[in-house]
Short mmCIF file of N, CA, C and O in Angstrom, two decimals:
data_model
loop_
_atom_site.label_atom_id
_atom_site.label_comp_id
_atom_site.label_asym_id
_atom_site.label_seq_id
_atom_site.Cartn_x
_atom_site.Cartn_y
_atom_site.Cartn_z
N MET A 15 78.74 116.62 1.97
CA MET A 15 77.72 117.65 3.09
C MET A 15 77.02 118.52 2.42
O MET A 15 78.30 119.70 2.25
N ASN A 16 76.27 118.93 2.46
CA ASN A 16 75.40 120.06 2.56
C ASN A 16 75.34 121.65 3.53
O ASN A 16 75.03 121.24 4.03
N HIS A 17 76.40 122.36 3.09
CA HIS A 17 76.47 123.85 3.62
C HIS A 17 75.97 124.86 3.42
O HIS A 17 76.11 125.64 2.69
N SER A 18 73.52 124.67 2.97
CA SER A 18 72.91 125.71 2.77
C SER A 18 72.97 126.62 3.64
O SER A 18 72.23 127.85 3.12
N GLY A 19 73.09 126.24 5.11
CA GLY A 19 72.50 127.12 5.67
C GLY A 19 73.47 127.59 6.72
O GLY A 19 74.68 128.17 5.85
N PRO A 20 73.73 128.77 7.79
CA PRO A 20 74.39 129.60 8.71
C PRO A 20 75.17 128.49 8.95
O PRO A 20 75.55 127.39 9.20
N ILE A 21 76.06 129.57 9.02
CA ILE A 21 78.08 128.91 8.87
C ILE A 21 78.91 130.35 10.36
O ILE A 21 78.66 131.51 9.58
N LEU A 22 78.77 129.34 10.69
CA LEU A 22 79.79 129.88 11.86
C LEU A 22 81.36 130.46 11.44
O LEU A 22 82.24 129.14 11.04
N ARG A 23 82.17 131.57 11.48
CA ARG A 23 83.77 131.26 10.96
C ARG A 23 84.00 131.96 12.32
O ARG A 23 83.74 132.98 12.59
N VAL A 24 84.60 131.32 12.82
CA VAL A 24 85.91 131.65 14.14
C VAL A 24 87.50 131.61 13.94
O VAL A 24 87.79 130.84 13.49
N PHE A 25 87.74 132.66 13.96
CA PHE A 25 88.64 132.95 13.62
C PHE A 25 90.05 133.37 15.28
O PHE A 25 89.43 133.76 16.16
N GLU A 26 90.91 132.09 15.66
CA GLU A 26 90.78 132.31 17.17
C GLU A 26 92.53 132.09 16.90
O GLU A 26 93.53 132.11 16.14
N VAL A 27 93.18 133.08 17.89
CA VAL A 27 94.33 133.34 18.34
C VAL A 27 95.29 133.55 19.58
O VAL A 27 94.91 134.02 20.30
N ARG A 28 96.50 132.84 19.27
CA ARG A 28 97.71 133.24 20.37
C ARG A 28 98.17 134.46 20.00
O ARG A 28 99.04 134.01 19.14
N THR A 29 97.38 135.25 20.69
CA THR A 29 98.20 136.57 20.96
C THR A 29 100.07 136.16 21.74
O THR A 29 99.86 135.69 22.52
N LYS A 30 101.31 137.51 20.68
CA LYS A 30 102.60 137.51 21.73
C LYS A 30 102.25 138.46 23.13
O LYS A 30 100.99 139.13 23.08
N PRO A 31 102.56 137.85 24.34
CA PRO A 31 103.09 138.54 25.17
C PRO A 31 101.97 139.35 25.31
O PRO A 31 103.01 140.62 24.45
N HIS A 32 101.47 140.18 26.16
CA HIS A 32 101.61 141.59 26.39
C HIS A 32 99.99 142.18 24.96
O HIS A 32 100.43 143.31 25.36
N CYS A 33 99.68 141.64 24.51
CA CYS A 33 99.54 141.80 22.53
C CYS A 33 97.51 141.87 22.53
O CYS A 33 97.68 142.63 21.61
N ALA A 34 96.90 140.78 23.85
CA ALA A 34 95.95 140.94 23.11
C ALA A 34 94.35 142.20 23.22
O ALA A 34 94.06 142.63 22.49
N ASP A 35 95.14 143.42 23.58
CA ASP A 35 94.60 144.43 24.07
C ASP A 35 94.57 144.77 22.79
O ASP A 35 93.36 145.27 22.36
N GLN A 36 95.27 145.34 22.15
CA GLN A 36 95.83 146.36 20.58
C GLN A 36 95.01 145.10 19.31
O GLN A 36 94.57 145.93 18.99
N LEU A 37 94.82 143.62 20.19
CA LEU A 37 94.73 143.04 18.69
C LEU A 37 93.13 143.12 18.97
O LEU A 37 91.81 142.93 17.87
N LEU A 38 92.60 142.87 19.79
CA LEU A 38 91.26 143.14 20.42
C LEU A 38 90.43 144.42 19.64
O LEU A 38 89.38 144.94 18.84
N GLU A 39 91.68 145.51 19.82
CA GLU A 39 91.56 146.92 19.36
C GLU A 39 91.14 147.17 17.71
O GLU A 39 90.70 147.39 17.46
N LYS A 40 91.94 145.62 17.25
CA LYS A 40 91.85 145.93 15.59
C LYS A 40 90.51 144.99 14.94
O LYS A 40 89.75 145.26 14.51
N PHE A 41 90.02 144.19 16.05
CA PHE A 41 88.96 143.09 15.75
C PHE A 41 88.40 144.19 15.61
O PHE A 41 87.07 144.85 15.21
N ASP A 42 87.82 145.61 16.78
CA ASP A 42 87.16 146.63 17.47
C ASP A 42 86.71 147.45 15.26
O ASP A 42 85.77 148.36 15.18
N SER A 43 88.08 147.52 15.20
CA SER A 43 88.17 148.74 13.81
C SER A 43 88.48 147.77 12.59
O SER A 43 87.34 147.47 12.25
N THR A 44 89.08 147.13 12.05
CA THR A 44 89.34 147.02 11.13
C THR A 44 88.77 145.22 11.09
O THR A 44 88.72 144.80 9.74
N SER A 45 88.96 144.17 11.77
CA SER A 45 87.73 143.13 11.30
C SER A 45 86.53 143.62 11.10
O SER A 45 85.69 142.67 10.35
N ALA A 46 86.63 144.31 12.13
CA ALA A 46 84.42 144.60 12.15
C ALA A 46 84.25 145.25 10.75
O ALA A 46 82.79 144.81 9.49
N GLN A 47 85.14 145.74 10.03
CA GLN A 47 85.37 146.46 8.68
C GLN A 47 84.85 145.11 7.80
O GLN A 47 84.37 145.50 6.71
N VAL A 48 85.72 143.87 7.50
CA VAL A 48 86.20 142.94 6.68
C VAL A 48 84.84 143.13 6.64
O VAL A 48 84.40 142.01 5.40
N VAL A 49 83.61 142.61 7.36
CA VAL A 49 82.14 141.48 7.38
C VAL A 49 81.49 142.70 7.62
O VAL A 49 80.72 142.29 6.92
N THR A 50 81.76 143.56 8.40
CA THR A 50 80.15 144.99 8.49
C THR A 50 79.66 145.10 6.87
O THR A 50 80.36 145.23 6.11
N GLY A 51 78.59 144.61 6.67
CA GLY A 51 77.07 145.45 5.27
C GLY A 51 77.86 144.46 3.81
O GLY A 51 77.11 143.93 3.14
N GLU A 52 78.82 143.42 4.16
CA GLU A 52 79.04 142.42 3.53
C GLU A 52 77.80 141.46 2.94
O GLU A 52 77.18 141.23 4.26
N PRO A 53 77.15 141.04 1.24
CA PRO A 53 76.78 140.19 1.33
C PRO A 53 76.43 138.96 1.88
O PRO A 53 77.30 138.55 2.44
N GLY A 54 75.94 138.59 2.63
CA GLY A 54 75.19 137.45 3.36
C GLY A 54 76.08 137.37 4.82
O GLY A 54 76.11 136.05 5.50
N ASN A 55 76.48 137.93 5.09
CA ASN A 55 77.20 138.51 6.92
C ASN A 55 75.92 139.12 7.91
O ASN A 55 75.38 139.46 7.47
N ARG A 56 75.14 137.97 8.50
CA ARG A 56 74.97 138.74 9.54
C ARG A 56 75.11 139.43 10.98
O ARG A 56 74.24 139.15 11.96
N GLY A 57 76.36 139.35 11.20
CA GLY A 57 77.38 139.86 12.08
C GLY A 57 79.01 139.71 12.60
O GLY A 57 79.41 138.53 12.28
N TYR A 58 78.79 139.28 13.64
CA TYR A 58 80.53 139.07 14.54
C TYR A 58 80.33 139.69 15.63
O TYR A 58 79.39 140.33 16.35
N PHE A 59 81.62 138.98 16.32
CA PHE A 59 81.40 138.91 17.81
C PHE A 59 82.61 139.11 17.81
O PHE A 59 83.63 137.79 17.53
N PHE A 60 83.50 139.83 19.24
CA PHE A 60 84.73 138.61 19.44
C PHE A 60 84.97 139.48 21.26
O PHE A 60 83.81 139.74 21.60
N GLY A 61 85.86 138.44 21.55
CA GLY A 61 86.46 138.61 22.84
C GLY A 61 87.31 137.29 23.17
O GLY A 61 88.47 137.67 22.45
N ARG A 62 87.81 137.56 24.27
CA ARG A 62 88.98 137.36 24.91
C ARG A 62 89.61 135.93 26.23
O ARG A 62 88.13 135.78 26.20
N CYS A 63 89.90 134.82 25.99
CA CYS A 63 89.85 133.78 27.18
C CYS A 63 89.84 133.84 28.39
O CYS A 63 90.28 134.94 29.02
N ILE A 64 89.20 133.57 29.25
CA ILE A 64 89.00 133.63 30.04
C ILE A 64 89.76 133.42 31.28
O ILE A 64 90.11 133.17 32.46
N GLU A 65 89.99 132.24 30.28
CA GLU A 65 91.33 130.79 31.58
C GLU A 65 92.32 131.70 31.40
O GLU A 65 93.28 131.64 29.90
N GLY A 66 93.81 130.86 31.58
CA GLY A 66 95.09 130.94 31.68
C GLY A 66 95.78 132.62 31.50
O GLY A 66 95.15 132.84 32.33
N ASP A 67 96.54 132.83 30.22
CA ASP A 67 97.01 133.99 30.59
C ASP A 67 95.66 135.34 29.94
O ASP A 67 96.53 136.08 29.71
N GLY A 68 95.57 134.92 29.25
CA GLY A 68 94.29 136.09 28.67
C GLY A 68 94.85 136.25 27.18
O GLY A 68 94.11 137.46 26.52
N ASN A 69 96.20 135.72 26.28
CA ASN A 69 96.38 135.71 25.12
C ASN A 69 95.69 135.20 23.88
O ASN A 69 96.22 135.31 23.04
N VAL A 70 94.67 134.50 24.03
CA VAL A 70 93.82 133.60 23.11
C VAL A 70 92.13 134.50 23.39
O VAL A 70 92.05 135.10 24.40
N VAL A 71 92.14 135.22 21.84
CA VAL A 71 91.35 135.83 21.70
C VAL A 71 90.20 135.18 20.01
O VAL A 71 91.05 134.52 19.55
N LEU A 72 89.11 135.51 19.77
CA LEU A 72 88.26 135.07 18.95
C LEU A 72 87.72 136.22 17.91
O LEU A 72 87.23 137.26 18.96
N PHE A 73 87.38 135.96 16.94
CA PHE A 73 86.95 137.37 16.28
C PHE A 73 86.13 136.03 15.66
O PHE A 73 86.11 134.97 14.29
N VAL A 74 84.86 135.70 15.87
CA VAL A 74 83.60 135.32 14.89
C VAL A 74 82.35 135.72 14.45
O VAL A 74 82.45 137.01 14.98
N SER A 75 82.06 135.47 13.54
CA SER A 75 81.51 135.60 12.27
C SER A 75 80.24 134.73 12.00
O SER A 75 81.20 134.00 11.77
N VAL A 76 79.31 135.57 11.99
CA VAL A 76 77.73 134.44 11.15
C VAL A 76 77.69 135.05 10.06
O VAL A 76 77.65 135.96 9.41
N TRP A 77 77.95 133.57 8.85
CA TRP A 77 77.78 133.88 8.20
C TRP A 77 75.63 132.87 7.13
O TRP A 77 75.88 132.08 7.71
N ASP A 78 75.52 133.59 6.44
CA ASP A 78 74.62 132.66 5.83
C ASP A 78 74.25 131.47 5.06
O ASP A 78 73.85 131.15 5.79
N ASN A 79 75.61 131.02 4.65
CA ASN A 79 75.51 129.52 4.22
C ASN A 79 77.26 129.58 3.67
O ASN A 79 78.01 130.99 3.81
N LEU A 80 77.95 128.78 3.30
CA LEU A 80 79.59 129.07 3.04
C LEU A 80 79.92 129.82 1.53
O LEU A 80 80.54 130.07 1.09
N GLU A 81 78.88 130.11 0.99
CA GLU A 81 78.87 130.42 -0.52
C GLU A 81 79.22 132.19 -0.24
O GLU A 81 80.41 132.63 -1.14
N ALA A 82 78.17 132.38 0.78
CA ALA A 82 78.76 133.83 1.27
C ALA A 82 79.97 134.09 1.83
O ALA A 82 80.62 134.91 1.74
N ILE A 83 80.66 133.05 2.32
CA ILE A 83 82.71 133.26 2.75
C ILE A 83 83.47 133.54 1.32
O ILE A 83 84.11 133.72 1.76
N LYS A 84 82.82 132.17 0.78
CA LYS A 84 83.84 132.02 -0.24
C LYS A 84 83.52 133.16 -1.21
O LYS A 84 84.79 134.11 -1.55
N ALA A 85 82.34 133.84 -1.61
CA ALA A 85 82.39 135.19 -1.92
C ALA A 85 83.64 136.32 -1.21
O ALA A 85 83.87 137.20 -2.12
N ARG A 86 82.95 136.29 0.09
CA ARG A 86 83.70 137.40 0.55
C ARG A 86 85.62 137.38 0.64
O ARG A 86 86.36 138.10 0.59
N PHE A 87 85.48 136.11 1.15
CA PHE A 87 87.47 135.55 1.09
C PHE A 87 87.78 135.15 0.02
O PHE A 87 89.14 134.75 0.12
N GLY A 88 86.88 134.88 -1.15
CA GLY A 88 87.73 133.95 -2.66
C GLY A 88 88.12 132.63 -2.00
O GLY A 88 87.88 131.80 -1.45
N GLU A 89 89.38 132.03 -2.72
CA GLU A 89 90.02 131.23 -2.75
C GLU A 89 90.61 130.64 -1.30
O GLU A 89 90.59 129.50 -0.97
N SER A 90 90.61 131.83 -0.50
CA SER A 90 91.80 131.48 0.31
C SER A 90 91.06 131.65 1.43
O SER A 90 91.17 131.65 2.77
N TRP A 91 89.38 131.27 1.25
CA TRP A 91 88.33 131.30 3.06
C TRP A 91 88.52 130.24 3.70
O TRP A 91 88.29 130.58 4.55
N GLN A 92 89.52 129.23 3.77
CA GLN A 92 89.68 128.17 4.61
C GLN A 92 90.79 128.68 5.37
O GLN A 92 91.78 128.39 6.89
N ALA A 93 91.14 129.97 5.28
CA ALA A 93 92.38 130.62 5.30
C ALA A 93 92.56 131.60 6.34
O ALA A 93 91.96 132.42 6.13
N SER A 94 93.24 132.32 7.38
CA SER A 94 93.45 133.46 8.30
C SER A 94 93.46 134.62 7.01
O SER A 94 94.42 134.50 6.46
N PHE A 95 92.32 135.74 7.35
CA PHE A 95 92.71 136.24 6.52
C PHE A 95 93.47 137.84 8.34
O PHE A 95 92.47 137.96 8.59
N MET A 96 94.52 138.20 7.35
CA MET A 96 95.05 139.16 8.51
C MET A 96 95.05 140.57 7.50
O MET A 96 96.33 140.47 7.13
N PRO A 97 94.54 141.15 8.18
CA PRO A 97 95.00 142.84 7.85
C PRO A 97 96.11 143.18 8.26
O PRO A 97 96.85 142.80 9.28
N ASP A 98 96.60 143.79 7.34
CA ASP A 98 97.86 144.53 8.08
C ASP A 98 98.49 145.18 9.54
O ASP A 98 96.96 145.36 9.72
N GLY A 99 99.75 144.95 9.79
CA GLY A 99 99.61 145.17 11.34
C GLY A 99 98.60 143.40 12.57
O GLY A 99 99.51 143.68 13.33
N TYR A 100 98.39 142.94 12.15
CA TYR A 100 97.97 142.23 12.11
C TYR A 100 99.07 140.74 13.06
O TYR A 100 99.11 140.89 14.10
N GLU A 101 100.41 140.39 11.38
CA GLU A 101 101.22 139.69 12.34
C GLU A 101 101.99 139.90 13.44
O GLU A 101 102.26 139.15 13.73
N LYS A 102 102.37 141.19 13.71
CA LYS A 102 103.43 142.10 14.75
C LYS A 102 102.60 141.55 16.40
O LYS A 102 103.40 140.97 16.33
N LEU A 103 101.35 140.83 15.66
CA LEU A 103 101.47 140.83 16.96
C LEU A 103 100.43 139.32 17.62
O LEU A 103 100.00 139.48 18.61
N ILE A 104 100.50 138.49 16.34
CA ILE A 104 100.36 137.36 16.52
C ILE A 104 100.75 136.04 16.61
O ILE A 104 102.34 136.09 16.06
N GLU A 105 101.12 135.12 17.69
CA GLU A 105 102.14 133.99 17.72
C GLU A 105 101.74 133.19 16.68
O GLU A 105 102.01 132.13 15.98
N ASP A 106 100.33 132.79 16.86
CA ASP A 106 99.53 132.13 16.42
C ASP A 106 98.07 132.06 16.33
O ASP A 106 97.63 132.61 16.74
N CYS A 107 97.77 130.92 15.23
CA CYS A 107 96.23 131.54 14.79
C CYS A 107 95.83 130.23 13.84
O CYS A 107 96.12 129.83 13.27
N SER A 108 94.46 130.17 13.44
CA SER A 108 93.72 129.49 12.52
C SER A 108 92.02 130.15 12.85
O SER A 108 91.96 130.25 13.46
N VAL A 109 91.51 129.49 11.30
CA VAL A 109 90.60 129.99 11.18
C VAL A 109 89.36 128.30 10.78
O VAL A 109 90.21 127.77 10.61
N ARG A 110 88.09 128.33 12.10
CA ARG A 110 87.78 126.99 11.07
C ARG A 110 86.23 127.33 10.85
O ARG A 110 85.47 129.07 11.69
N HIS A 111 85.56 126.74 10.52
CA HIS A 111 84.05 127.12 10.00
C HIS A 111 82.84 125.69 10.80
O HIS A 111 83.80 124.60 10.25
N PHE A 112 81.60 126.57 10.73
CA PHE A 112 81.12 125.22 11.40
C PHE A 112 80.15 125.63 11.51
O PHE A 112 79.20 126.74 11.18
N ASP A 113 78.96 124.45 10.48
CA ASP A 113 77.51 124.94 10.20
C ASP A 113 76.94 124.49 11.35
O ASP A 113 76.75 123.49 12.01
N LEU A 114 75.27 125.79 10.78
CA LEU A 114 74.86 125.83 11.97
C LEU A 114 73.08 125.14 11.87
O LEU A 114 72.14 125.28 12.43
N ASN A 115 73.54 124.54 11.09
CA ASN A 115 72.35 123.45 10.27
C ASN A 115 71.43 122.90 11.48
O ASN A 115 70.68 122.72 11.45
N ASP A 116 72.88 121.98 12.19
CA ASP A 116 71.87 121.29 12.80
C ASP A 116 71.55 121.60 14.47
O ASP A 116 71.38 121.26 15.38
N ALA A 117 72.18 123.29 14.66
CA ALA A 117 71.67 123.78 16.25
C ALA A 117 70.28 123.65 16.33
O ALA A 117 69.58 123.87 15.35
N TRP A 118 70.03 123.08 17.92
CA TRP A 118 68.91 122.99 17.91
C TRP A 118 68.74 124.23 18.54
O TRP A 118 66.89 124.17 18.16
N HIS A 119 69.02 125.24 18.64
CA HIS A 119 68.06 127.03 18.65
C HIS A 119 69.04 127.59 18.87
O HIS A 119 70.02 127.84 19.32
N VAL A 120 69.33 128.68 17.72
CA VAL A 120 68.97 129.76 17.24
C VAL A 120 68.77 130.90 18.17
O VAL A 120 67.58 131.39 17.20
N GLN A 121 69.15 132.02 18.68
CA GLN A 121 68.77 132.93 18.98
C GLN A 121 69.56 133.58 18.57
O GLN A 121 71.04 134.27 19.03
N ASP A 122 69.01 135.48 19.00
CA ASP A 122 69.84 136.46 18.34
C ASP A 122 70.57 136.84 19.68
O ASP A 122 70.05 136.89 21.12
N LEU A 123 71.65 137.18 18.95
CA LEU A 123 73.06 137.56 20.18
C LEU A 123 72.67 138.81 20.76
O LEU A 123 72.73 138.33 22.09
N ARG A 124 71.89 139.34 20.52
CA ARG A 124 72.16 140.56 20.71
C ARG A 124 70.59 141.11 21.96
O ARG A 124 71.04 141.33 22.80
N ALA A 125 70.21 140.00 21.84
CA ALA A 125 69.12 140.21 23.19
C ALA A 125 69.91 138.88 23.96
O ALA A 125 68.83 139.72 25.51
N ALA A 126 70.21 138.19 24.04
CA ALA A 126 71.33 137.18 25.01
C ALA A 126 71.96 138.16 25.74
O ALA A 126 72.32 137.88 26.42
N LEU A 127 73.04 139.13 25.46
CA LEU A 127 73.87 139.84 25.96
C LEU A 127 72.99 140.85 26.19
O LEU A 127 73.43 141.89 27.34
#
């Protein structure tokens, strides 16, 4: 399958109890620095699940293509990238990639928010 178009990289985390706010603060500083200004990065956003106990959070970045993700994250592009200090806040996490080539309508998220 050809993944030459935009790719959504989704880092999903179940935090340890009462650690979601701390991790969201790290997303705002550390994770943002990991992707901002990187070739092929179109932006990022993050948030907390409104259902359940509030301990599920996402950091989502949008990339021009899969090659841009591989260039930034290297051979471990399919693994969760965790800067220092993240592991003490995280109970479980995953990273997944979504091909946006087949998206029916892609809109500038800044305009939507």
